[in-house]
Amino acid sequence: MSEATLYQALRKRAAQKAARFHMPGHKGRAAYDLPSNLFSIDYTEIEGTGNLYEGDEPILSAERHAAAVLGAADCLFLTGGSTLALQTAIAAAVPAGGSLIVDRNCHKAVTHAMALLDLTPHFVFPQPLPTGIPGQLSCAGIERALREHPEASAVLVTSPNYYGVLQDIPALADLCHRYGKPLIVDCAHGAHLKAVCGRSVIEQGADLAAVSTHKTLPALGQSAVLLSSGRIPFDTLLRTAPVFGTSSPSYLLLSSIDLACSWLEDEGTQAYRSCADTVRTLRERIPQCTPFGVLTDDPAPLDPCRLTVCCRGTNVTGHELNAILSREFGIDAEMADEHHLVLICSGMDQPRDYARLMGALKHPRFHRTGGVPASEPKPLPSPERVCSVRHAQFAPFREVPLEQAVGRICARPVTPYPPGVPVIYPGERIDQVHIEFLIRECYTKLSIVCIIDE
């Protein structure tokens, strides 16, 4: 038998017992009992197990229970992550060849859905926060897009985003419904929000929400749900999902969604409220006791369980802090960029994990440098669309140095972090203003971009 190198690497990583401030939300700890032999419940569609895409029992009852726990009229279990949930939602709400109004801060799964369905995006740009990351969308901007593009079939926004920023879903939903458009929310990072905020995005007015149960709940990686208000029939979602998803969904993943929702209904909700209390305390203590800052609810509301550490003005970048925490302190973060470190906190984290984090951030090797404060971030320059996302995605492409891309058509999103928002999107023309923005505003180390090979 071979060495099973992947398995052994994972076992070795787990043996290090790092504080895991990243997805999956279970953090390597069991919130519920699973059989010691997982193979015993790894089934396929036979009598008594149900068919995911047929609305069969016992899956249907599990979905209805999850809908009640997560705050929705309907819930579709999925085993392709929020990627599958987003693509299903978009295809169910927007006809092929149609158009939609899109938060520029959208996941690449949305890009792929546009390419597969030949959709035309009409982008709305979020307002940048003082730290340079994307903030909230303005209702005025969404309404302007609705008036300019009455043919658009739906509006899609991201809430919360990677850094934890929440959109004003009630206001956006009210606006969309006044124009007769459904609101789709990429809520991949918000499976826990009903537990800590009292209302899910569906209960706040959204029509469809793609939710990754594995990101913040104790469900297995790749598990997700598509929540619905009922405006788009459940049968439509059932018919649409298998267009993008596997015909052999994992019953292990489906079971983990069911178990995670049962746990959330019981002790899980209190665990997430305690997590939110801890994060609130950390947001106060980190600026007081360490050289670092944090993202706070001023000027935009945040996911109560997301902790974003700000490194500007210290002797380390976000990337350097991430490497040091992992290598020297046994702390694994979710993501780092030049100025930030993003940590996912969940109901499965323990007090010792937070204590380890605070101890590391207080270490004397980190200090303030008294650097020049950040200048007011400039809005992203709006590019010209030359061809469809579909054409850009599937056309032959090649890589060129950034300075040689002027005048060419973008083939893949150019997304520096921060801001984490595509400066140039597939099918848009790359102008000199975009090159200058990437260099001067994003401090990008990006040197190669993909262009259509015309």
PDB file of C-alpha atoms in Angstrom, residues 71-224:
ATOM      1  CA  GLY A  71     -34.643  31.149   8.977  1.00  0.00           C
ATOM      2  CA  ALA A  72     -36.120  30.403   5.552  1.00  0.00           C
ATOM      3  CA  ALA A  73     -39.267  29.116   3.870  1.00  0.00           C
ATOM      4  CA  ASP A  74     -37.357  26.524   1.858  1.00  0.00           C
ATOM      5  CA  CYS A  75     -33.898  24.966   2.076  1.00  0.00           C
ATOM      6  CA  LEU A  76     -32.080  22.863  -0.503  1.00  0.00           C
ATOM      7  CA  PHE A  77     -29.133  20.776   0.706  1.00  0.00           C
ATOM      8  CA  LEU A  78     -26.092  20.831  -1.593  1.00  0.00           C
ATOM      9  CA  THR A  79     -22.684  19.170  -1.627  1.00  0.00           C
ATOM     10  CA  GLY A  80     -20.846  21.550  -3.965  1.00  0.00           C
ATOM     11  CA  GLY A  81     -20.354  24.426  -1.545  1.00  0.00           C
ATOM     12  CA  SER A  82     -21.754  27.908  -2.078  1.00  0.00           C
ATOM     13  CA  THR A  83     -20.333  27.681  -5.597  1.00  0.00           C
ATOM     14  CA  LEU A  84     -23.143  25.277  -6.465  1.00  0.00           C
ATOM     15  CA  ALA A  85     -25.655  27.260  -4.406  1.00  0.00           C
ATOM     16  CA  LEU A  86     -24.803  30.514  -6.192  1.00  0.00           C
ATOM     17  CA  GLN A  87     -24.906  28.986  -9.645  1.00  0.00           C
ATOM     18  CA  THR A  88     -28.250  27.355  -8.872  1.00  0.00           C
ATOM     19  CA  ALA A  89     -29.683  30.613  -7.525  1.00  0.00           C
ATOM     20  CA  ILE A  90     -28.527  32.640 -10.516  1.00  0.00           C
ATOM     21  CA  ALA A  91     -29.802  30.116 -13.066  1.00  0.00           C
ATOM     22  CA  ALA A  92     -33.151  29.875 -11.269  1.00  0.00           C
ATOM     23  CA  ALA A  93     -33.631  33.645 -11.209  1.00  0.00           C
ATOM     24  CA  VAL A  94     -32.033  34.807 -14.482  1.00  0.00           C
ATOM     25  CA  PRO A  95     -32.754  33.296 -17.927  1.00  0.00           C
ATOM     26  CA  ALA A  96     -29.827  32.237 -20.106  1.00  0.00           C
ATOM     27  CA  GLY A  97     -28.619  35.173 -22.170  1.00  0.00           C
ATOM     28  CA  GLY A  98     -30.151  37.630 -19.710  1.00  0.00           C
ATOM     29  CA  SER A  99     -28.597  40.154 -17.364  1.00  0.00           C
ATOM     30  CA  LEU A 100     -28.346  40.901 -13.664  1.00  0.00           C
ATOM     31  CA  ILE A 101     -27.159  43.675 -11.400  1.00  0.00           C
ATOM     32  CA  VAL A 102     -24.134  42.491  -9.445  1.00  0.00           C
ATOM     33  CA  ASP A 103     -22.097  43.598  -6.473  1.00  0.00           C
ATOM     34  CA  ARG A 104     -18.608  44.063  -7.948  1.00  0.00           C
ATOM     35  CA  ASN A 105     -17.313  42.252  -4.859  1.00  0.00           C
ATOM     36  CA  CYS A 106     -18.638  38.900  -6.056  1.00  0.00           C
ATOM     37  CA  HIS A 107     -17.163  35.413  -5.842  1.00  0.00           C
ATOM     38  CA  LYS A 108     -15.589  33.739  -8.871  1.00  0.00           C
ATOM     39  CA  ALA A 109     -18.512  31.273  -8.839  1.00  0.00           C
ATOM     40  CA  VAL A 110     -20.658  34.181 -10.038  1.00  0.00           C
ATOM     41  CA  THR A 111     -18.196  34.818 -12.866  1.00  0.00           C
ATOM     42  CA  HIS A 112     -18.414  31.181 -13.889  1.00  0.00           C
ATOM     43  CA  ALA A 113     -22.225  31.272 -13.789  1.00  0.00           C
ATOM     44  CA  MET A 114     -22.184  34.328 -16.082  1.00  0.00           C
ATOM     45  CA  ALA A 115     -19.902  32.488 -18.495  1.00  0.00           C
ATOM     46  CA  LEU A 116     -21.938  29.282 -18.493  1.00  0.00           C
ATOM     47  CA  LEU A 117     -25.290  31.088 -18.898  1.00  0.00           C
ATOM     48  CA  ASP A 118     -23.957  33.907 -21.126  1.00  0.00           C
ATOM     49  CA  LEU A 119     -25.204  36.597 -18.742  1.00  0.00           C
ATOM     50  CA  THR A 120     -24.413  40.300 -18.918  1.00  0.00           C
ATOM     51  CA  PRO A 121     -23.392  41.847 -15.580  1.00  0.00           C
ATOM     52  CA  HIS A 122     -24.221  45.417 -14.624  1.00  0.00           C
ATOM     53  CA  PHE A 123     -21.868  46.124 -11.742  1.00  0.00           C
ATOM     54  CA  VAL A 124     -22.429  48.247  -8.673  1.00  0.00           C
ATOM     55  CA  PHE A 125     -19.242  49.155  -6.796  1.00  0.00           C
ATOM     56  CA  PRO A 126     -19.156  49.026  -2.974  1.00  0.00           C
ATOM     57  CA  GLN A 127     -17.868  52.077  -1.148  1.00  0.00           C
ATOM     58  CA  PRO A 128     -14.299  51.447   0.100  1.00  0.00           C
ATOM     59  CA  LEU A 129     -13.685  51.648   3.837  1.00  0.00           C
ATOM     60  CA  PRO A 130     -10.797  53.778   5.184  1.00  0.00           C
ATOM     61  CA  THR A 131      -8.645  50.620   5.340  1.00  0.00           C
ATOM     62  CA  GLY A 132      -9.172  50.097   1.595  1.00  0.00           C
ATOM     63  CA  ILE A 133     -11.450  47.062   1.755  1.00  0.00           C
ATOM     64  CA  PRO A 134     -14.970  46.965   0.265  1.00  0.00           C
ATOM     65  CA  GLY A 135     -17.717  48.423   2.416  1.00  0.00           C
ATOM     66  CA  GLN A 136     -21.429  48.775   1.844  1.00  0.00           C
ATOM     67  CA  LEU A 137     -23.314  49.252  -1.398  1.00  0.00           C
ATOM     68  CA  SER A 138     -25.430  52.378  -1.590  1.00  0.00           C
ATOM     69  CA  CYS A 139     -29.142  52.031  -2.228  1.00  0.00           C
ATOM     70  CA  ALA A 140     -28.825  55.012  -4.561  1.00  0.00           C
ATOM     71  CA  GLY A 141     -26.288  53.107  -6.651  1.00  0.00           C
ATOM     72  CA  ILE A 142     -28.489  50.013  -6.811  1.00  0.00           C
ATOM     73  CA  GLU A 143     -31.532  52.091  -7.753  1.00  0.00           C
ATOM     74  CA  ARG A 144     -29.583  53.881 -10.466  1.00  0.00           C
ATOM     75  CA  ALA A 145     -28.617  50.490 -11.913  1.00  0.00           C
ATOM     76  CA  LEU A 146     -32.233  49.297 -11.726  1.00  0.00           C
ATOM     77  CA  ARG A 147     -33.393  52.357 -13.652  1.00  0.00           C
ATOM     78  CA  GLU A 148     -30.632  52.139 -16.256  1.00  0.00           C
ATOM     79  CA  HIS A 149     -31.086  48.402 -16.784  1.00  0.00           C
ATOM     80  CA  PRO A 150     -34.789  47.554 -16.421  1.00  0.00           C
ATOM     81  CA  GLU A 151     -34.140  44.343 -18.385  1.00  0.00           C
ATOM     82  CA  ALA A 152     -32.010  42.937 -15.534  1.00  0.00           C
ATOM     83  CA  SER A 153     -33.753  39.949 -13.973  1.00  0.00           C
ATOM     84  CA  ALA A 154     -32.254  40.070 -10.465  1.00  0.00           C
ATOM     85  CA  VAL A 155     -29.843  41.791  -8.091  1.00  0.00           C
ATOM     86  CA  LEU A 156     -26.986  39.887  -6.432  1.00  0.00           C
ATOM     87  CA  VAL A 157     -24.997  41.156  -3.425  1.00  0.00           C
ATOM     88  CA  THR A 158     -22.403  39.675  -1.063  1.00  0.00           C
ATOM     89  CA  SER A 159     -23.141  39.809   2.675  1.00  0.00           C
ATOM     90  CA  PRO A 160     -21.081  39.279   4.738  1.00  0.00           C
ATOM     91  CA  ASN A 161     -17.950  39.700   2.657  1.00  0.00           C
ATOM     92  CA  TYR A 162     -14.603  38.063   3.430  1.00  0.00           C
ATOM     93  CA  TYR A 163     -13.661  40.818   5.877  1.00  0.00           C
ATOM     94  CA  GLY A 164     -17.019  40.576   7.660  1.00  0.00           C
ATOM     95  CA  VAL A 165     -18.823  43.642   6.252  1.00  0.00           C
ATOM     96  CA  LEU A 166     -22.617  43.272   6.213  1.00  0.00           C
ATOM     97  CA  GLN A 167     -24.934  44.875   3.675  1.00  0.00           C
ATOM     98  CA  ASP A 168     -28.216  46.580   4.587  1.00  0.00           C
ATOM     99  CA  ILE A 169     -30.327  43.663   3.384  1.00  0.00           C
ATOM    100  CA  PRO A 170     -33.745  45.037   4.498  1.00  0.00           C
ATOM    101  CA  ALA A 171     -33.202  48.286   2.574  1.00  0.00           C
ATOM    102  CA  LEU A 172     -31.818  46.509  -0.489  1.00  0.00           C
ATOM    103  CA  ALA A 173     -34.632  43.949  -0.471  1.00  0.00           C
ATOM    104  CA  ASP A 174     -37.288  46.650  -0.209  1.00  0.00           C
ATOM    105  CA  LEU A 175     -35.704  48.503  -3.124  1.00  0.00           C
ATOM    106  CA  CYS A 176     -35.454  45.391  -5.314  1.00  0.00           C
ATOM    107  CA  HIS A 177     -39.033  44.382  -4.622  1.00  0.00           C
ATOM    108  CA  ARG A 178     -40.329  47.853  -5.509  1.00  0.00           C
ATOM    109  CA  TYR A 179     -38.778  47.281  -8.928  1.00  0.00           C
ATOM    110  CA  GLY A 180     -40.118  43.725  -9.105  1.00  0.00           C
ATOM    111  CA  LYS A 181     -36.679  42.061  -8.921  1.00  0.00           C
ATOM    112  CA  PRO A 182     -35.595  39.203  -6.638  1.00  0.00           C
ATOM    113  CA  LEU A 183     -32.622  39.805  -4.343  1.00  0.00           C
ATOM    114  CA  ILE A 184     -29.975  37.048  -4.291  1.00  0.00           C
ATOM    115  CA  VAL A 185     -27.437  37.144  -1.449  1.00  0.00           C
ATOM    116  CA  ASP A 186     -24.075  35.416  -1.455  1.00  0.00           C
ATOM    117  CA  CYS A 187     -24.200  34.631   2.264  1.00  0.00           C
ATOM    118  CA  ALA A 188     -21.527  31.945   2.083  1.00  0.00           C
ATOM    119  CA  HIS A 189     -19.889  33.194   5.281  1.00  0.00           C
ATOM    120  CA  GLY A 190     -23.144  33.761   7.177  1.00  0.00           C
ATOM    121  CA  ALA A 191     -24.598  30.381   8.168  1.00  0.00           C
ATOM    122  CA  HIS A 192     -24.405  31.445  11.824  1.00  0.00           C
ATOM    123  CA  LEU A 193     -25.998  34.883  11.436  1.00  0.00           C
ATOM    124  CA  LYS A 194     -29.499  33.981  12.592  1.00  0.00           C
ATOM    125  CA  ALA A 195     -28.009  32.622  15.822  1.00  0.00           C
ATOM    126  CA  VAL A 196     -26.155  35.870  16.600  1.00  0.00           C
ATOM    127  CA  CYS A 197     -28.265  38.515  14.845  1.00  0.00           C
ATOM    128  CA  GLY A 198     -31.752  37.094  15.393  1.00  0.00           C
ATOM    129  CA  ARG A 199     -32.763  37.142  11.711  1.00  0.00           C
ATOM    130  CA  SER A 200     -31.386  35.422   8.647  1.00  0.00           C
ATOM    131  CA  VAL A 201     -30.911  37.336   5.382  1.00  0.00           C
ATOM    132  CA  ILE A 202     -34.077  35.615   4.116  1.00  0.00           C
ATOM    133  CA  GLU A 203     -36.015  36.912   7.126  1.00  0.00           C
ATOM    134  CA  GLN A 204     -34.549  40.340   6.363  1.00  0.00           C
ATOM    135  CA  GLY A 205     -36.107  40.247   2.879  1.00  0.00           C
ATOM    136  CA  ALA A 206     -33.742  38.394   0.547  1.00  0.00           C
ATOM    137  CA  ASP A 207     -35.294  35.902  -1.874  1.00  0.00           C
ATOM    138  CA  LEU A 208     -32.400  33.450  -2.270  1.00  0.00           C
ATOM    139  CA  ALA A 209     -29.283  33.009  -0.144  1.00  0.00           C
ATOM    140  CA  ALA A 210     -26.287  30.789  -0.886  1.00  0.00           C
ATOM    141  CA  VAL A 211     -24.915  29.624   2.468  1.00  0.00           C
ATOM    142  CA  SER A 212     -21.825  27.505   3.149  1.00  0.00           C
ATOM    143  CA  THR A 213     -22.659  25.427   6.202  1.00  0.00           C
ATOM    144  CA  HIS A 214     -19.032  24.276   6.308  1.00  0.00           C
ATOM    145  CA  LYS A 215     -17.529  27.777   6.556  1.00  0.00           C
ATOM    146  CA  THR A 216     -18.859  28.759   9.972  1.00  0.00           C
ATOM    147  CA  LEU A 217     -21.005  25.848  11.207  1.00  0.00           C
ATOM    148  CA  PRO A 218     -19.625  22.451  12.313  1.00  0.00           C
ATOM    149  CA  ALA A 219     -20.457  20.750   9.006  1.00  0.00           C
ATOM    150  CA  LEU A 220     -18.041  18.932   6.721  1.00  0.00           C
ATOM    151  CA  GLY A 221     -16.152  20.804   4.009  1.00  0.00           C
ATOM    152  CA  GLN A 222     -18.084  21.422   0.779  1.00  0.00           C
ATOM    153  CA  SER A 223     -21.514  21.207   2.449  1.00  0.00           C
ATOM    154  CA  ALA A 224     -23.898  24.085   1.715  1.00  0.00           C
TER     155      ALA A 224
END
